[in-house]
Coordinates of C-alpha atoms in Angstrom, one line a residue:
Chain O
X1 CA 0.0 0.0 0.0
X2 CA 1.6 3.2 -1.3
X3 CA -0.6 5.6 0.1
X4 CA -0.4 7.2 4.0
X5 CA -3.4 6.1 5.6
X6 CA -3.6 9.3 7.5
X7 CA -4.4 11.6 4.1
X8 CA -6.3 8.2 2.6
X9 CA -9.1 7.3 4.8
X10 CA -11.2 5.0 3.2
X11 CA -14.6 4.8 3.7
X12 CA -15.8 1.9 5.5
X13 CA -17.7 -0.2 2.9
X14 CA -20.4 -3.1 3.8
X15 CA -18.9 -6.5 4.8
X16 CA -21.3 -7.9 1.9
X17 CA -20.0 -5.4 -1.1
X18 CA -16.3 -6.5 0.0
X19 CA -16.8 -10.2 0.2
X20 CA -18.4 -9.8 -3.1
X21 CA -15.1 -7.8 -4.7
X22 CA -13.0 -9.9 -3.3
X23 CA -14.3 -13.1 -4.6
X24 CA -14.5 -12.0 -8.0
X25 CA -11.0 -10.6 -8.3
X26 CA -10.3 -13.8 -6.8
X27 CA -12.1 -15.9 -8.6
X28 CA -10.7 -14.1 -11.7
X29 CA -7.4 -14.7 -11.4
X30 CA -7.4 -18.2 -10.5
X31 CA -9.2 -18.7 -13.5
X32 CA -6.7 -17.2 -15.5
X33 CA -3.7 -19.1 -13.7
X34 CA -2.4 -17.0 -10.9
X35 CA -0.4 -18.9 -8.1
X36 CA -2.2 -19.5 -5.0
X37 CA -0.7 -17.0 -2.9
X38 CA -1.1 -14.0 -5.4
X39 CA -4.9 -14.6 -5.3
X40 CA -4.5 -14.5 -1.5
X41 CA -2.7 -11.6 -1.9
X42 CA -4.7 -9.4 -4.1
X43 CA -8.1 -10.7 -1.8
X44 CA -6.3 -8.9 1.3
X45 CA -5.3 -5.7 -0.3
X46 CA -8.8 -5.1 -1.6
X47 CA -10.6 -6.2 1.4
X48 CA -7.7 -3.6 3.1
X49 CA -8.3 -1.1 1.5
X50 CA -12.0 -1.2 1.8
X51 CA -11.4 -1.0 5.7
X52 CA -11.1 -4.7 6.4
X53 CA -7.5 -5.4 7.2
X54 CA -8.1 -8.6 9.0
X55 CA -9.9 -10.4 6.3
X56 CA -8.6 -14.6 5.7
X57 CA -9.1 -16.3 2.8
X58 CA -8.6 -20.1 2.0
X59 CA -7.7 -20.8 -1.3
X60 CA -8.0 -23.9 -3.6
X61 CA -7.8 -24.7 -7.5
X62 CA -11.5 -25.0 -7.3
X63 CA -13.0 -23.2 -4.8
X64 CA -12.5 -20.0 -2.4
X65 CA -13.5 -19.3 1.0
X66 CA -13.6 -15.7 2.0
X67 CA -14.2 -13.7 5.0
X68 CA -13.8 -9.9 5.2
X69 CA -14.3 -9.5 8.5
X70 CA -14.7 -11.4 12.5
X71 CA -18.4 -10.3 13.0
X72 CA -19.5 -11.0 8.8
X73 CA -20.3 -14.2 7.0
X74 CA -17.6 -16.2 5.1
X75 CA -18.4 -16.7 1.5
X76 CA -17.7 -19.1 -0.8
X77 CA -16.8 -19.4 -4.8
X78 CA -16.3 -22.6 -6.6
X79 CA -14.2 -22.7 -9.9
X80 CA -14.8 -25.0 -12.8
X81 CA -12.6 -24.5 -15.3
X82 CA -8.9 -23.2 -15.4
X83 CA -6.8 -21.4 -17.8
X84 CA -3.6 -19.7 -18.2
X85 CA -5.2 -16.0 -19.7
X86 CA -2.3 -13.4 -18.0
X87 CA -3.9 -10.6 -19.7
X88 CA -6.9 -11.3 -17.1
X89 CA -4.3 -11.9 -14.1
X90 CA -2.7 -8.3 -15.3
X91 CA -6.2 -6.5 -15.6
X92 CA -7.3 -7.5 -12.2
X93 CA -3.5 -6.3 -10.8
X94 CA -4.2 -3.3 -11.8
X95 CA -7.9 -2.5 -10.5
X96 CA -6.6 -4.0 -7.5
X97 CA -3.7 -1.2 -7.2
X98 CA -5.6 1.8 -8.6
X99 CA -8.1 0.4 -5.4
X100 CA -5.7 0.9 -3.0
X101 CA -4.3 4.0 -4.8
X102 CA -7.9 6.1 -4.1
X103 CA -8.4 6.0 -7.8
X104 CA -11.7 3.9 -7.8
X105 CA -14.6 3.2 -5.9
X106 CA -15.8 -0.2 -5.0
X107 CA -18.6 0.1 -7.3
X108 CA -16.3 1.3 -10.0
X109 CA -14.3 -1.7 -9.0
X110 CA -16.8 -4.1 -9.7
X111 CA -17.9 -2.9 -13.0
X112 CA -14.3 -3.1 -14.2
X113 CA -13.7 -6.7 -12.8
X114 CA -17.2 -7.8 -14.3
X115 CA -15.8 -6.4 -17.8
X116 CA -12.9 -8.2 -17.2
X117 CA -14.5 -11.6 -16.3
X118 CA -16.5 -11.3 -19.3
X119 CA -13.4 -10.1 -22.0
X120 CA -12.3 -12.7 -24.5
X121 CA -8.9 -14.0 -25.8
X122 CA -7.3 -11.0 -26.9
X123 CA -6.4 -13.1 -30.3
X124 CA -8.3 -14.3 -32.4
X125 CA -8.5 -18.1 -32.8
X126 CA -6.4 -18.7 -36.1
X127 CA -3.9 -16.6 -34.7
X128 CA -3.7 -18.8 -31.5
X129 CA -3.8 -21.9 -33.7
X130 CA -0.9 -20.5 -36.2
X131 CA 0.8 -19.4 -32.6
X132 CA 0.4 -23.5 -31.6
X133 CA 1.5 -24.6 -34.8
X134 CA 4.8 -22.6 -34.9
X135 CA 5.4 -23.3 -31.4
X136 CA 5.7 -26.7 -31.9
X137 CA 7.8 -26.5 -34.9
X138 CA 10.4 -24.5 -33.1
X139 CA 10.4 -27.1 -30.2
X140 CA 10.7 -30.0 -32.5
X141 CA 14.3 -27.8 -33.0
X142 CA 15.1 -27.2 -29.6
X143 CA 14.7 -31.2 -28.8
X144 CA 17.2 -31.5 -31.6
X145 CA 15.2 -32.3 -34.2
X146 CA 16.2 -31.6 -38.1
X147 CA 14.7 -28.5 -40.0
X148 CA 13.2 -31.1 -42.5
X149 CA 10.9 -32.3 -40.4
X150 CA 10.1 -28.8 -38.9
X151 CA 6.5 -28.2 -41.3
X152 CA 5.3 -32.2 -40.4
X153 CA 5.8 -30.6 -37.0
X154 CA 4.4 -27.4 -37.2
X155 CA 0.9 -29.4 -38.9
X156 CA 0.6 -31.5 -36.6
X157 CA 0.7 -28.8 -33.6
X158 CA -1.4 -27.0 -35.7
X159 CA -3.9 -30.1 -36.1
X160 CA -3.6 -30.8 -32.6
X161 CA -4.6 -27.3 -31.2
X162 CA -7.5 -27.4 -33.8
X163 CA -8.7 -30.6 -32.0
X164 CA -8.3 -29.5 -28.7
X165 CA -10.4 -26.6 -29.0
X166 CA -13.2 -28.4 -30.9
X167 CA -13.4 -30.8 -28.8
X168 CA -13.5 -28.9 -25.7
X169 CA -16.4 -26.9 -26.8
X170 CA -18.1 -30.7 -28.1
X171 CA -17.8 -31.8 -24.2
X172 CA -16.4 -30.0 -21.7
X173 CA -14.7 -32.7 -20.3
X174 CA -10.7 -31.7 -20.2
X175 CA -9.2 -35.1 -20.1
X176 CA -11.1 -36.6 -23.3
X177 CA -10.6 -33.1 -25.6
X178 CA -6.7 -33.6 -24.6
X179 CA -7.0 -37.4 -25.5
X180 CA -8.6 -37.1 -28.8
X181 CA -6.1 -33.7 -29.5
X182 CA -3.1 -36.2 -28.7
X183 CA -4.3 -38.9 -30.9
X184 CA -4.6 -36.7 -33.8
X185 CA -1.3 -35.2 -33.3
X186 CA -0.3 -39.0 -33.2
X187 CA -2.2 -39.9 -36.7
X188 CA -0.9 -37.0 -38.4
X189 CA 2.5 -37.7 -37.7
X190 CA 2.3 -41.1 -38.5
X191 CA 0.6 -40.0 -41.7
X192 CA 3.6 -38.0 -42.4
X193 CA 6.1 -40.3 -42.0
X194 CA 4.5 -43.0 -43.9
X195 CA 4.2 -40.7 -46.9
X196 CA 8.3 -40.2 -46.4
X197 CA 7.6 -36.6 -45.2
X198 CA 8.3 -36.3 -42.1
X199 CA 11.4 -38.4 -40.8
X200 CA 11.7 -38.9 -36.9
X201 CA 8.2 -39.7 -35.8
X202 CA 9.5 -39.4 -31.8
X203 CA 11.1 -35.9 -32.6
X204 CA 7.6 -34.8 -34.3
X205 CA 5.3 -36.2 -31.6
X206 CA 7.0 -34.3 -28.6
X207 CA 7.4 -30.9 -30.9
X208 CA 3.6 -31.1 -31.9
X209 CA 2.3 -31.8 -28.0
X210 CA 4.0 -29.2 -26.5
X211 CA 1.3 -27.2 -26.6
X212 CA -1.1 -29.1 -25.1
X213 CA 1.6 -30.8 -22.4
X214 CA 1.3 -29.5 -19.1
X215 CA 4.9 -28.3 -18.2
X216 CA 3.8 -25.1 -16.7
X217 CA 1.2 -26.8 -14.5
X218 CA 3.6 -29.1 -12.6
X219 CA 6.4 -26.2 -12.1
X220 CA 2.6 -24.0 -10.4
X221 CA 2.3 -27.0 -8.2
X222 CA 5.6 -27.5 -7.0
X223 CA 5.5 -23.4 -6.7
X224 CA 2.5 -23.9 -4.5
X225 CA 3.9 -26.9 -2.5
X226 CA 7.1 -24.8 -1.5
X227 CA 5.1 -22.2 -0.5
X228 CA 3.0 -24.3 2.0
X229 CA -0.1 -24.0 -0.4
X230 CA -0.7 -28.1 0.6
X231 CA -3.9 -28.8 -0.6
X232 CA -3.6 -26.7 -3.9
X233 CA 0.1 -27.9 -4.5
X234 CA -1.2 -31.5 -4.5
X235 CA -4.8 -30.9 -6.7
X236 CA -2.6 -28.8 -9.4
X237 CA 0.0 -31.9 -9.4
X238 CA -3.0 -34.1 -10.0
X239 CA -4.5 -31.9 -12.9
X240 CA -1.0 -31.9 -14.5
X241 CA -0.4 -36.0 -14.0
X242 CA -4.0 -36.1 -15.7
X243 CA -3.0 -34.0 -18.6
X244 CA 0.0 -35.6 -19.3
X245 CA -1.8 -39.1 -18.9
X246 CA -4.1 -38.2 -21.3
X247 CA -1.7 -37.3 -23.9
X248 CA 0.6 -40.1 -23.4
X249 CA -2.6 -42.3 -23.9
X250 CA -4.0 -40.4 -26.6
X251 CA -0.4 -41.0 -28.2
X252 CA 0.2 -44.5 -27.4
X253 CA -3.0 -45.5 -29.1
X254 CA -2.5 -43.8 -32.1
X255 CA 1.1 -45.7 -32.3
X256 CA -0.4 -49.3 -31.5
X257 CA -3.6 -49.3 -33.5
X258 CA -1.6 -48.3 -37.0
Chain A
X1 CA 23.2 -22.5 -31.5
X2 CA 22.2 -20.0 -33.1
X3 CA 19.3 -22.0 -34.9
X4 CA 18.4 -22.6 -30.7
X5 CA 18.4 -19.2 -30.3
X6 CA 15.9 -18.0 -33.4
X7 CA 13.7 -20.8 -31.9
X8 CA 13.4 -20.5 -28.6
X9 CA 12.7 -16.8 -29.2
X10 CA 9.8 -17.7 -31.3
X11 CA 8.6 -20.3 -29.3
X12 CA 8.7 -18.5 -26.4
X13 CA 6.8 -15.6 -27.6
X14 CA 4.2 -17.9 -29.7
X15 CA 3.5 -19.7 -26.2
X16 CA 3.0 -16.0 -24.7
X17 CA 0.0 -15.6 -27.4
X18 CA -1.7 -19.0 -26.3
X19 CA -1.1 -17.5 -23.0
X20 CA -3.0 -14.2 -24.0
X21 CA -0.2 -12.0 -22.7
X22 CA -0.6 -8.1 -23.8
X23 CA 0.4 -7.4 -26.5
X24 CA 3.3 -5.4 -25.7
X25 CA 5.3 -7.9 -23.9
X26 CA 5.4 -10.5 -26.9
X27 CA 9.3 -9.3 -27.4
X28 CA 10.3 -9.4 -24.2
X29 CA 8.5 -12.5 -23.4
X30 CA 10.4 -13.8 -26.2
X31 CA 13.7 -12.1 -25.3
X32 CA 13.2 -13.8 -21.7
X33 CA 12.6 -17.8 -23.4
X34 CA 15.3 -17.1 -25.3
X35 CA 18.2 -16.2 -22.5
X36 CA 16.7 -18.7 -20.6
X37 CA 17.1 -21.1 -23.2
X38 CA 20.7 -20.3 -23.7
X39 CA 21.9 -20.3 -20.4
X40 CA 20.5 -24.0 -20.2
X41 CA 22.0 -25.0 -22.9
X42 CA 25.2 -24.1 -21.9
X43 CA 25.0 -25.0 -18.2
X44 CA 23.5 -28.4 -19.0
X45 CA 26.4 -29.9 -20.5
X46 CA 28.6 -29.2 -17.7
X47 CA 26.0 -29.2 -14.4
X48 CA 23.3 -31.4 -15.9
X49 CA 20.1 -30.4 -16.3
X50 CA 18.5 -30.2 -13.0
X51 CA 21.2 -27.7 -11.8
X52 CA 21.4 -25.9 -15.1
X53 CA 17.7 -25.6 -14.8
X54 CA 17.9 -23.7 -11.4
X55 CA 20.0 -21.1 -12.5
X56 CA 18.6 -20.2 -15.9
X57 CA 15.4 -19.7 -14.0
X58 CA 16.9 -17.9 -11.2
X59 CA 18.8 -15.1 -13.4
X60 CA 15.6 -15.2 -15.8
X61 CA 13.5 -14.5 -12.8
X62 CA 15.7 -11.6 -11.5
X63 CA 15.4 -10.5 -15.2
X64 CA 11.4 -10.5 -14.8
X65 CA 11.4 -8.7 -11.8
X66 CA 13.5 -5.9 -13.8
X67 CA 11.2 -6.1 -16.9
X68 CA 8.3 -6.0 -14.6
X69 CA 9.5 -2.5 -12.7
X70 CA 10.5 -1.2 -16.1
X71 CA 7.4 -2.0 -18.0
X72 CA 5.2 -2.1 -15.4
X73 CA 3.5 -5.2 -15.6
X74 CA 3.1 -8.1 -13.3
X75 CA 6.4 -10.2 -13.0
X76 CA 4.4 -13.3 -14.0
X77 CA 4.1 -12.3 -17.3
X78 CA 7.7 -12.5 -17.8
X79 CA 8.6 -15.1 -15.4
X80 CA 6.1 -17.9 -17.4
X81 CA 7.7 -16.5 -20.7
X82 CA 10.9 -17.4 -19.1
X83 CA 10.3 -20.5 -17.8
X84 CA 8.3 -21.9 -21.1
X85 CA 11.2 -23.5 -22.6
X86 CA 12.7 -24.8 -19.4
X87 CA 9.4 -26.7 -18.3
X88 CA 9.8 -30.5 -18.4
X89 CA 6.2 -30.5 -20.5
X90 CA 8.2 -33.1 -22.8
X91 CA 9.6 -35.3 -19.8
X92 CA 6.4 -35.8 -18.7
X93 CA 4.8 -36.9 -21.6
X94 CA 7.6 -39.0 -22.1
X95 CA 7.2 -40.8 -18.7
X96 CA 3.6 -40.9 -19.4
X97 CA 4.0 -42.5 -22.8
X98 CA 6.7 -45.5 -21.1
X99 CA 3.7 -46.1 -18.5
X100 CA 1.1 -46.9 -21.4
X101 CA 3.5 -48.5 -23.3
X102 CA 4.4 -50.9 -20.1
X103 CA 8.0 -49.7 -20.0
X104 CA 7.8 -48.8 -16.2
X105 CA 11.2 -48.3 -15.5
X106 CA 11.9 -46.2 -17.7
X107 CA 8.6 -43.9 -17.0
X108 CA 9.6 -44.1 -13.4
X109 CA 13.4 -42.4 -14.2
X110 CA 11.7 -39.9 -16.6
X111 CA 8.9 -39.1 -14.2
X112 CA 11.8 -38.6 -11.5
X113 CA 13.6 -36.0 -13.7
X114 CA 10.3 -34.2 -14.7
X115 CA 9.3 -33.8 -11.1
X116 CA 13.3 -33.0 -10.1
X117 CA 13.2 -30.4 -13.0
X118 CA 10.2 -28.6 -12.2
X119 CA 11.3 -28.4 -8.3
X120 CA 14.5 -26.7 -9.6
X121 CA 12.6 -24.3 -11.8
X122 CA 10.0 -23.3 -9.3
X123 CA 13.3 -23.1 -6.6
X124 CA 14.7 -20.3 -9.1
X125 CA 11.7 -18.4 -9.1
X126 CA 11.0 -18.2 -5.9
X127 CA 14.8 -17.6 -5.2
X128 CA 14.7 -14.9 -7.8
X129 CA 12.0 -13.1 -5.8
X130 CA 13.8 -13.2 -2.3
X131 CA 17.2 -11.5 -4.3
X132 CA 14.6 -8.7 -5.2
X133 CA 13.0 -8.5 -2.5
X134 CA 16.4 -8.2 -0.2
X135 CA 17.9 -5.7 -2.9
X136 CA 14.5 -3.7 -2.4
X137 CA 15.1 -3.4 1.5
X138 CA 18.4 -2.2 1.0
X139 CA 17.8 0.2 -1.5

């Protein structure tokens, strides 16, 4: 908190209206991949600077408990789904510090944290898919892989991404759309290799999933873990041995049945 | 090497779209998977991986944390961008692929190293941030 609270004194909102903030921010940036303790974090400045300082929160990848105050209610959010969207995690940053600045209300507040739960990807689809596809062409690289199988590579990605996002809007079930993703990114390559195109199928397969594997998801958990964050540590490791399980499957099929 | 370098820059900052970073970090996102990239590459040979993993993320953190003050932006933005070639994504799939495949030893070493790896990054950035946070309190 930059400002002296002698010159700033805020005006003492309701316990309700602050529990209310503070869930969405929170419930905001977990969405959008934010470590355990930033979401803490951010819950406690706002409910702060809104006149609670003693406010506790317990956080979990799929749910938050909130309490502003000794003599209110606790609240509590569950979460569904999670991303990695940093442009949301940035957004809500920065309401959270023009808060505590003075520079907005709590209604204001909330107004700009409901825009920014409702805001889309900031790029559009077949530029994500292109990003996918040249992503994995470049890792196929960095594993060592030869430049003539770098287009093989960057199709399959591409194909891959494609899958994952159809079939995530088909059912929303996360470990099938990552399945069927891994096994198309498994045919194709196989595809290319039998038509003499591509060359190392292993070098290929590992390019093309990197964008659907979930290296970033163990590295939050153990991040979690260190920090003491038990209970999320362990459920993120679980979402991330999931992931990976599904794409080694999804792979492995593809392999055996052709 | 310098083929690593073009890619890792590009695949860092292709990751940072699928990410939905702003838009105005994409270069420095990339700037960050690249250097963090290199300094693996070079370490790895002579520290392994594990190690080499722990300081590229460590100096790539303290390089976030710059980025961050300069640009004003959270530090996670750069700190993920970093870390995006250095996550053992691949390992794990790998281990996960021996375990279908009934090749458990194997998926138990790789699982090892995935889970060794990703200890070491998250060590780095979370060492990264008490550097900063002891060069603040002195400055």
């Amino acid at each position: 908190m930059n400002s002296d609270p002698v010159v700033h004194k805020p005006d003492r909102a309701d316990i309700a209206t602050t529990t209310d903030l503070c869930l969405l921010a929170g419930k905001i940036m977990l969405q959008s991949g934010a470590e355990t303790y930033r979401v803490e974090d951010t819950m406690s400045r706002i409910a702060a600077c809104l006149g609670f300082p003693k406010s506790t929160s317990y956080v979990t990848p799929t749910g938050i408990m909130f309490q502003a105050d000794e003599a209110g209610a606790a609240k509590l959010t569950g979460i569904a789904e999670r991303t990695t969207d940093l442009q949301k995690v940035t957004a809500v940053n920065g309401i959270s510090r023009q808060l505590s600045g003075g520079q907005l209300t709590a209604e204001q507040a909330r107004l700009k944290l409901k825009e920014v739960e409702c805001a889309a990807h900031a790029f559009p689809i077949w530029l994500q898919i292109a990003a996918a596809s040249i992503a994995s062409g470049c890792f196929m690289i960095m594993f060592q892989g030869g430049w003539n199988d770098f287009v093989p590579a960057m199709f399959s990605g591409g194909f891959g991404y494609c899958a994952v996002i159809y079939f995530h809007q088909l059912v929303r079930v996360k470990f099938f759309s990552e399945l069927m993703a891994s096994f198309v990114v498994g045919l194709i390559s196989l595809i290319f290799v039998q038509l003499g195109w591509g060359h190392a199928l292993d070098k290929i397969i590992i390019g093309s999933v990197m964008p659907l594997v979930p290296g970033l998801l163990i590295t939050n958990a153990v991040r979690d873990l260190m920090a003491g964050h038990l209970v999320s540590g362990l459920s993120r490791g679980v979402e991330a041995f999931l992931t990976a399980f599904a794409i080694g499957t999804g792979i492995a099929v593809a392999i055996t049945i052709f | 090497m310098f083929a690593q370098l073009v890619t890792s820059f590009i695949a860092s900052s292709a990751f940072t779209i699928l990410f939905n970073t702003p838009k105005r970090s994409l270069l420095q996102c990339g700037i960050a998977g690249m250097i963090s990239w290199m300094i693996y590459l070079l370490l790895q040979g002579i520290w392994g991986p594990i190690l080499a993993s722990l300081i590229a993320t460590t100096l790539v953190g303290i390089m976030g944390q710059i980025f961050a003050r300069l640009y004003k932006l959270p530090v996670i933005i750069f700190s993920v961008a970093g870390i995006i070639p250095l996550v053992p994504g691949g390992i794990a799939y790998d281990a996960m692929r021996k375990f279908v495949e009934n090749d458990h030893n194997a998926a138990v070493q790789l699982a090892a190293q995935a889970f060794l790896i990703s200890g070491s990054i998250a060590m780095g950035l979370i060492l990264s941030e008490v550097l900063n946070q002891m060069v603040r309190r002195r400055a």
